[in-house]
Coordinates of C-alpha atoms in Angstrom, one line a residue:
M172 CA -5.5 20.6 3.2
S173 CA -2.0 21.4 2.1
S174 CA -2.1 24.8 3.6
L175 CA -3.2 23.3 6.9
L176 CA -0.1 21.0 6.9
Q177 CA 2.2 24.0 6.5
H178 CA 1.3 25.2 9.9
S179 CA 2.0 23.5 13.3
L180 CA -0.4 20.7 14.0
T181 CA -3.0 21.7 16.6
W182 CA -6.2 20.0 17.7
G183 CA -8.1 22.4 15.5
T184 CA -6.2 21.6 12.3
F185 CA -6.3 17.9 13.2
G186 CA -10.0 18.1 13.5
L187 CA -10.3 19.9 10.2
M188 CA -8.1 17.2 8.6
L189 CA -10.1 14.4 10.1
L190 CA -13.4 16.1 8.9
A191 CA -12.0 16.5 5.4
G192 CA -11.0 12.8 5.4
I193 CA -14.5 11.7 6.5
V194 CA -16.1 13.9 3.8
M195 CA -13.8 12.4 1.2
L196 CA -14.6 8.9 2.4
L197 CA -18.4 9.6 2.3
A198 CA -18.0 11.1 -1.2
V199 CA -16.1 8.0 -2.4
L200 CA -18.7 5.6 -0.9
G201 CA -21.4 7.6 -2.6
F202 CA -19.5 7.4 -5.9
V203 CA -19.1 3.6 -5.5
T204 CA -22.8 3.1 -4.7
Y205 CA -24.0 4.9 -7.8
A206 CA -21.1 3.9 -10.1
I207 CA -22.4 0.3 -9.7
Y208 CA -25.9 1.5 -10.5
F209 CA -24.9 3.5 -13.6
E210 CA -22.6 0.7 -14.8
R211 CA -25.5 -1.7 -14.7
K212 CA -27.7 0.8 -16.4
V213 CA -25.2 1.6 -19.1
I214 CA -24.4 -2.0 -19.8
G215 CA -28.1 -2.8 -19.9
W216 CA -28.7 0.0 -22.4
M217 CA -25.8 -1.2 -24.6
Q218 CA -26.9 -4.8 -24.5
L219 CA -30.6 -4.0 -25.0
R220 CA -31.5 -5.0 -21.4
I221 CA -33.4 -3.0 -18.8
G222 CA -31.0 -2.9 -15.8
P223 CA -32.1 -2.0 -12.3
N224 CA -35.6 -0.5 -12.3
R225 CA -37.5 -2.0 -9.3
V226 CA -36.0 -0.7 -6.0
G227 CA -36.8 2.9 -5.6
P228 CA -37.6 5.4 -8.4
L229 CA -35.8 4.3 -11.6
G230 CA -34.1 1.7 -9.6
L231 CA -31.9 4.3 -7.8
L232 CA -32.0 2.4 -4.5
Q233 CA -30.9 -0.9 -5.9
S234 CA -27.2 -0.4 -5.0
V235 CA -28.3 0.8 -1.5
A236 CA -30.3 -2.4 -1.1
D237 CA -27.3 -4.5 -2.2
V238 CA -25.0 -2.8 0.3
L239 CA -27.6 -3.3 3.0
K240 CA -27.9 -7.0 2.1
L241 CA -24.1 -7.4 2.4
L242 CA -24.1 -5.6 5.7
I243 CA -26.6 -8.0 7.3
K244 CA -25.4 -11.2 5.6
E245 CA -23.8 -13.8 7.7
D246 CA -20.0 -13.5 7.9
T247 CA -18.5 -16.9 7.4
I248 CA -14.8 -18.0 7.8
P249 CA -13.7 -21.4 6.6
K250 CA -12.7 -23.7 9.4
K251 CA -9.3 -24.4 8.1
A252 CA -8.6 -20.9 6.8
E253 CA -5.7 -18.8 8.1
R254 CA -8.1 -16.7 10.2
D255 CA -6.0 -13.6 11.0
L256 CA -4.8 -13.2 7.4
F257 CA -8.3 -14.0 6.1
I258 CA -9.7 -11.1 8.1
L259 CA -6.9 -8.7 7.3
A260 CA -6.8 -9.3 3.5
P261 CA -9.9 -7.2 2.5
V262 CA -8.5 -4.3 4.6
I263 CA -5.1 -4.5 2.9
T264 CA -6.8 -4.4 -0.4
F265 CA -9.2 -1.5 0.4
V266 CA -7.1 1.0 2.4
P267 CA -4.5 1.8 -0.3
S268 CA -7.3 2.3 -2.9
F269 CA -8.7 5.1 -0.8
T270 CA -5.4 6.5 0.3
V271 CA -4.1 7.1 -3.2
L272 CA -6.9 9.6 -3.8
A273 CA -5.2 12.0 -1.4
T274 CA -2.6 12.8 -4.1
I275 CA -5.1 13.8 -6.9
P276 CA -5.4 17.6 -7.5
Y277 CA -9.0 18.4 -8.5
T278 CA -8.5 22.1 -8.8
P279 CA -5.5 24.4 -8.0
T280 CA -7.0 24.7 -4.4
I281 CA -8.9 21.4 -3.9
H282 CA -6.4 18.7 -3.1
F283 CA -5.3 16.8 0.1
A284 CA -1.6 16.2 -0.3
N285 CA 0.5 18.2 -2.7
L286 CA 3.4 15.8 -2.9
D287 CA 6.5 16.3 -5.0
V288 CA 6.5 12.5 -5.6
G289 CA 2.8 12.2 -6.1
V290 CA 3.1 9.8 -9.1
L291 CA 5.5 7.6 -7.2
F292 CA 3.2 7.7 -4.1
Y293 CA 0.3 6.5 -6.2
V294 CA 2.2 3.7 -7.9
A295 CA 3.7 2.5 -4.6
L296 CA 0.4 2.4 -2.7
S297 CA -1.6 0.8 -5.5
G298 CA 0.8 -2.1 -5.6
I299 CA 0.0 -3.0 -2.0
S300 CA -3.5 -4.1 -3.0
T301 CA -2.0 -7.0 -4.8
I302 CA -0.7 -8.4 -1.5
G303 CA -4.3 -8.3 -0.1
I304 CA -5.7 -10.2 -3.0
V305 CA -3.0 -12.9 -2.9
L306 CA -3.4 -13.2 0.9
G307 CA -7.2 -13.5 0.5
G308 CA -6.7 -16.3 -2.0
W309 CA -4.0 -18.1 0.1
A310 CA -5.6 -17.7 3.5
S311 CA -8.9 -19.1 2.3
N312 CA -7.4 -22.6 2.0
N313 CA -9.2 -23.1 -1.2
K314 CA -7.5 -24.2 -4.4
Y315 CA -9.7 -22.1 -6.6
A316 CA -9.2 -19.0 -4.5
L317 CA -5.4 -19.6 -4.5
L318 CA -5.4 -19.9 -8.3
G319 CA -7.3 -16.6 -8.5
G320 CA -4.9 -14.9 -6.1
M321 CA -1.9 -16.1 -8.0
R322 CA -3.4 -15.1 -11.4
S323 CA -4.0 -11.7 -9.9
A324 CA -0.4 -11.4 -8.7
A325 CA 1.0 -12.3 -12.0
Q326 CA -1.3 -10.0 -13.9
M327 CA -1.0 -6.9 -11.6
I328 CA 2.8 -7.1 -11.3
S329 CA 3.2 -7.7 -15.1
Y330 CA 1.0 -4.7 -16.0
E331 CA 2.3 -2.5 -13.2
I332 CA 5.6 -2.3 -15.1
P333 CA 4.3 -0.8 -18.4
L334 CA 1.9 1.3 -16.4
V335 CA 4.7 3.0 -14.6
I336 CA 7.0 3.3 -17.7
S337 CA 4.1 4.8 -19.7
V338 CA 4.0 7.9 -17.4
V339 CA 7.8 8.5 -17.6
G340 CA 7.3 10.5 -20.8
V341 CA 4.8 12.7 -19.0
I342 CA 7.3 13.2 -16.1
L343 CA 10.0 14.1 -18.6
L344 CA 7.8 16.7 -20.4
S345 CA 6.7 18.4 -17.2
G346 CA 10.0 17.9 -15.3
S347 CA 8.2 16.8 -12.1
M348 CA 6.4 13.9 -10.4
N349 CA 4.1 16.5 -8.7
L350 CA 0.7 16.0 -10.1
Q351 CA -0.2 19.6 -9.7
T352 CA 2.8 20.7 -11.7
I353 CA 1.9 18.1 -14.4
V354 CA -1.6 19.6 -14.6
E355 CA -0.3 23.2 -14.7
H356 CA 2.1 22.2 -17.6
Q357 CA -1.0 21.3 -19.7
A358 CA -2.6 24.8 -19.6
G359 CA -3.8 26.2 -22.9
W360 CA -5.5 24.5 -25.9
F361 CA -6.4 20.8 -25.8
W362 CA -3.6 19.8 -28.1
Q363 CA -1.2 20.8 -25.3
W364 CA -2.7 18.2 -23.0
N365 CA -0.3 15.2 -22.6
F366 CA -2.5 12.7 -24.4
V367 CA -1.5 14.4 -27.7
P368 CA 2.3 14.3 -27.5
Q369 CA 2.2 11.2 -25.4
I370 CA -0.3 9.2 -27.4
L371 CA 1.7 6.0 -27.1
G372 CA 2.0 6.4 -23.4
F373 CA -1.7 7.3 -23.1
I374 CA -2.8 4.1 -24.9
V375 CA -0.4 1.9 -22.8
F376 CA -1.6 3.6 -19.6
I377 CA -5.3 3.0 -20.4
I378 CA -4.8 -0.7 -21.2
A379 CA -2.5 -1.3 -18.3
G380 CA -4.8 0.6 -16.0
I381 CA -7.8 -1.6 -16.9
S382 CA -5.7 -4.6 -16.2
E383 CA -4.7 -3.2 -12.8
L384 CA -8.4 -2.8 -12.1
N385 CA -9.0 -6.5 -12.9
R386 CA -11.9 -5.5 -15.1
T387 CA -13.1 -6.9 -18.4
P388 CA -11.4 -7.9 -20.6
F389 CA -8.7 -8.5 -18.0
D390 CA -10.8 -9.9 -15.2
L391 CA -9.0 -13.3 -15.0
P392 CA -8.6 -13.2 -11.2
E393 CA -12.4 -13.3 -11.0
A394 CA -13.0 -15.7 -13.9
E395 CA -16.3 -17.2 -12.7
S396 CA -16.5 -19.7 -15.5
E397 CA -13.1 -21.2 -14.5
L398 CA -12.5 -20.4 -10.8
V399 CA -15.9 -20.1 -9.1
A400 CA -15.4 -16.3 -8.6
G401 CA -11.7 -16.5 -8.0
Y402 CA -9.7 -15.2 -5.0
H403 CA -12.8 -14.0 -3.0
V404 CA -14.9 -17.2 -3.4
E405 CA -14.8 -18.0 0.4
Y406 CA -15.7 -14.4 1.4
S407 CA -19.2 -13.4 2.3
G408 CA -21.0 -10.4 3.8
F409 CA -19.1 -7.2 4.3
R410 CA -15.6 -8.7 3.8
F411 CA -16.6 -9.6 0.2
A412 CA -18.0 -6.1 -0.1
F413 CA -14.5 -4.7 0.8
F414 CA -13.0 -6.4 -2.3
M415 CA -15.7 -5.0 -4.6
L416 CA -15.4 -1.6 -2.9
A417 CA -11.7 -1.5 -3.6
E418 CA -12.3 -2.3 -7.3
Y419 CA -14.7 0.6 -7.7
V420 CA -12.6 3.0 -5.7
Y421 CA -9.7 2.2 -8.0
V422 CA -12.0 3.0 -10.9
A423 CA -12.4 6.5 -9.5
A424 CA -8.6 6.7 -8.7
I425 CA -7.5 5.6 -12.2
A426 CA -10.0 7.9 -13.9
A427 CA -8.9 10.9 -11.7
L428 CA -5.2 10.1 -12.4
T429 CA -5.8 9.8 -16.2
T430 CA -7.6 13.2 -16.1
A431 CA -4.7 14.8 -14.2
M432 CA -1.9 13.3 -16.2
F433 CA -3.2 13.2 -19.7
L434 CA -6.4 15.2 -20.1
G435 CA -5.3 18.6 -18.6
G436 CA -6.9 18.1 -15.2
W437 CA -9.1 21.2 -14.4
H438 CA -8.1 23.1 -17.5
A439 CA -10.6 23.9 -20.2
P440 CA -10.0 22.6 -23.8
A441 CA -9.7 26.2 -25.0
P442 CA -8.7 29.4 -23.2
F443 CA -12.0 31.2 -24.0
L444 CA -13.8 28.5 -21.9
E445 CA -11.9 29.1 -18.8
F446 CA -14.8 31.0 -17.3
I447 CA -16.4 27.6 -16.5
P448 CA -15.1 26.4 -13.1
G449 CA -12.1 24.0 -13.2
F450 CA -13.9 21.5 -11.0
V451 CA -16.6 21.2 -13.7
W452 CA -14.0 20.4 -16.4
F453 CA -12.3 17.9 -14.1
L454 CA -15.7 16.1 -13.4
L455 CA -16.6 16.0 -17.1
K456 CA -13.3 14.4 -18.0
F457 CA -13.4 12.1 -15.1
S458 CA -17.0 11.0 -16.0
F459 CA -15.9 10.4 -19.6
I460 CA -13.1 8.0 -18.5
V461 CA -15.5 6.2 -16.1
F462 CA -18.1 5.8 -18.9
T463 CA -15.3 4.5 -21.2
L464 CA -14.4 1.8 -18.6
F465 CA -18.1 0.8 -18.5
W466 CA -18.3 0.8 -22.3
I467 CA -15.3 -1.5 -22.6
R468 CA -16.8 -3.9 -20.0
A469 CA -20.0 -4.1 -22.0
T470 CA -18.4 -4.8 -25.3
M471 CA -15.3 -6.9 -24.9
P472 CA -15.0 -10.6 -24.0
R473 CA -12.5 -11.9 -21.4
I474 CA -9.2 -12.9 -22.9
R475 CA -7.2 -16.0 -22.1
A476 CA -4.4 -16.0 -19.5
D477 CA -1.6 -16.5 -22.1
Q478 CA -3.0 -13.7 -24.3
L479 CA -3.1 -11.5 -21.2
M480 CA 0.5 -12.1 -20.3
G481 CA 1.7 -11.9 -23.9
L482 CA 0.0 -8.5 -24.4
G483 CA 1.7 -7.1 -21.4
W484 CA 5.3 -8.4 -21.9
K485 CA 5.5 -8.6 -25.8
W486 CA 3.6 -5.4 -26.7
L487 CA 2.9 -3.0 -23.9
L488 CA 6.3 -3.1 -22.3
P489 CA 8.2 -2.5 -25.5
I490 CA 5.8 0.2 -26.6
S491 CA 6.2 2.0 -23.3
L492 CA 10.0 1.8 -23.6
I493 CA 9.9 3.1 -27.1
N494 CA 7.8 6.0 -25.9
V495 CA 10.4 6.9 -23.3
F496 CA 13.2 6.9 -25.9
I497 CA 11.2 9.1 -28.3
T498 CA 10.3 11.6 -25.6
A499 CA 14.0 11.7 -24.4
I500 CA 15.2 12.3 -28.0
F501 CA 12.5 15.1 -28.4
M502 CA 13.5 16.7 -25.2
E503 CA 17.2 16.6 -26.1
F504 CA 17.2 17.7 -29.8
V505 CA 13.9 19.6 -30.3
K506 CA 13.4 21.5 -27.1

């Protein structure tokens, strides 16, 4: 894709770019469909339950049936809702979640946009989804939805700050915000991957990333026991599906970004294993991160709102700043 952009844009290159985008969209939708299935299976296994097992062999068509149900379900809009914004909010939430995947390098040759500011591009676009969630809550003209939207805004903005600062150390070590350069800098043995020298940044990044995803134990915007499902309580049918779709696409995005920035991307853990294709290593690391997110959801309870904000501002922000200072001192006096 990057090589195509280096040449003048013709109908042929435009067609190839469009085809690549469609293939990527279908791959993401396939991931979301079966990520939901495997999450339910993994959580069921961990909590001694069965999980989906009725629709299709081994329950493999359960997620397909759920998607079909949402597609044919009646689309309702509250009478006193702000209609235009109510319709637009799910789109604003979903589109950035898909677009950020364009910056992720999966191998040295498989990537869509090799941007020099790839990290900044990811952070900037992912923040737009907050607007969609707040608009969805406000436009619904429902006090519970509004509370869920405002909780989400406070949570996502608060955790966006330590999330961004936690990757500054990685940028300092690699000397670039280009994700491909960051991955190349981690070539060699696994202790050269960024999660070893940047262990503080890695821990902050994972915690803040889970909060950005609005997933357990940080799923306060969707706190069903308090808010009747939160900001999307008035949504039905495929508009509701867009919010859920965005959440799972961000699961893929944050797992891919973690793999690229901290786990060596497509690099093998040891040089003698480089004969295995890089895409296989990327998928293994990516799958491990996704499984860890499912594991956390299966084992941890939801925390209170004051605990959530206290963790972000009192702990994660100072730790991420300390990590930047330690990295800067290391770069100045050791290297």
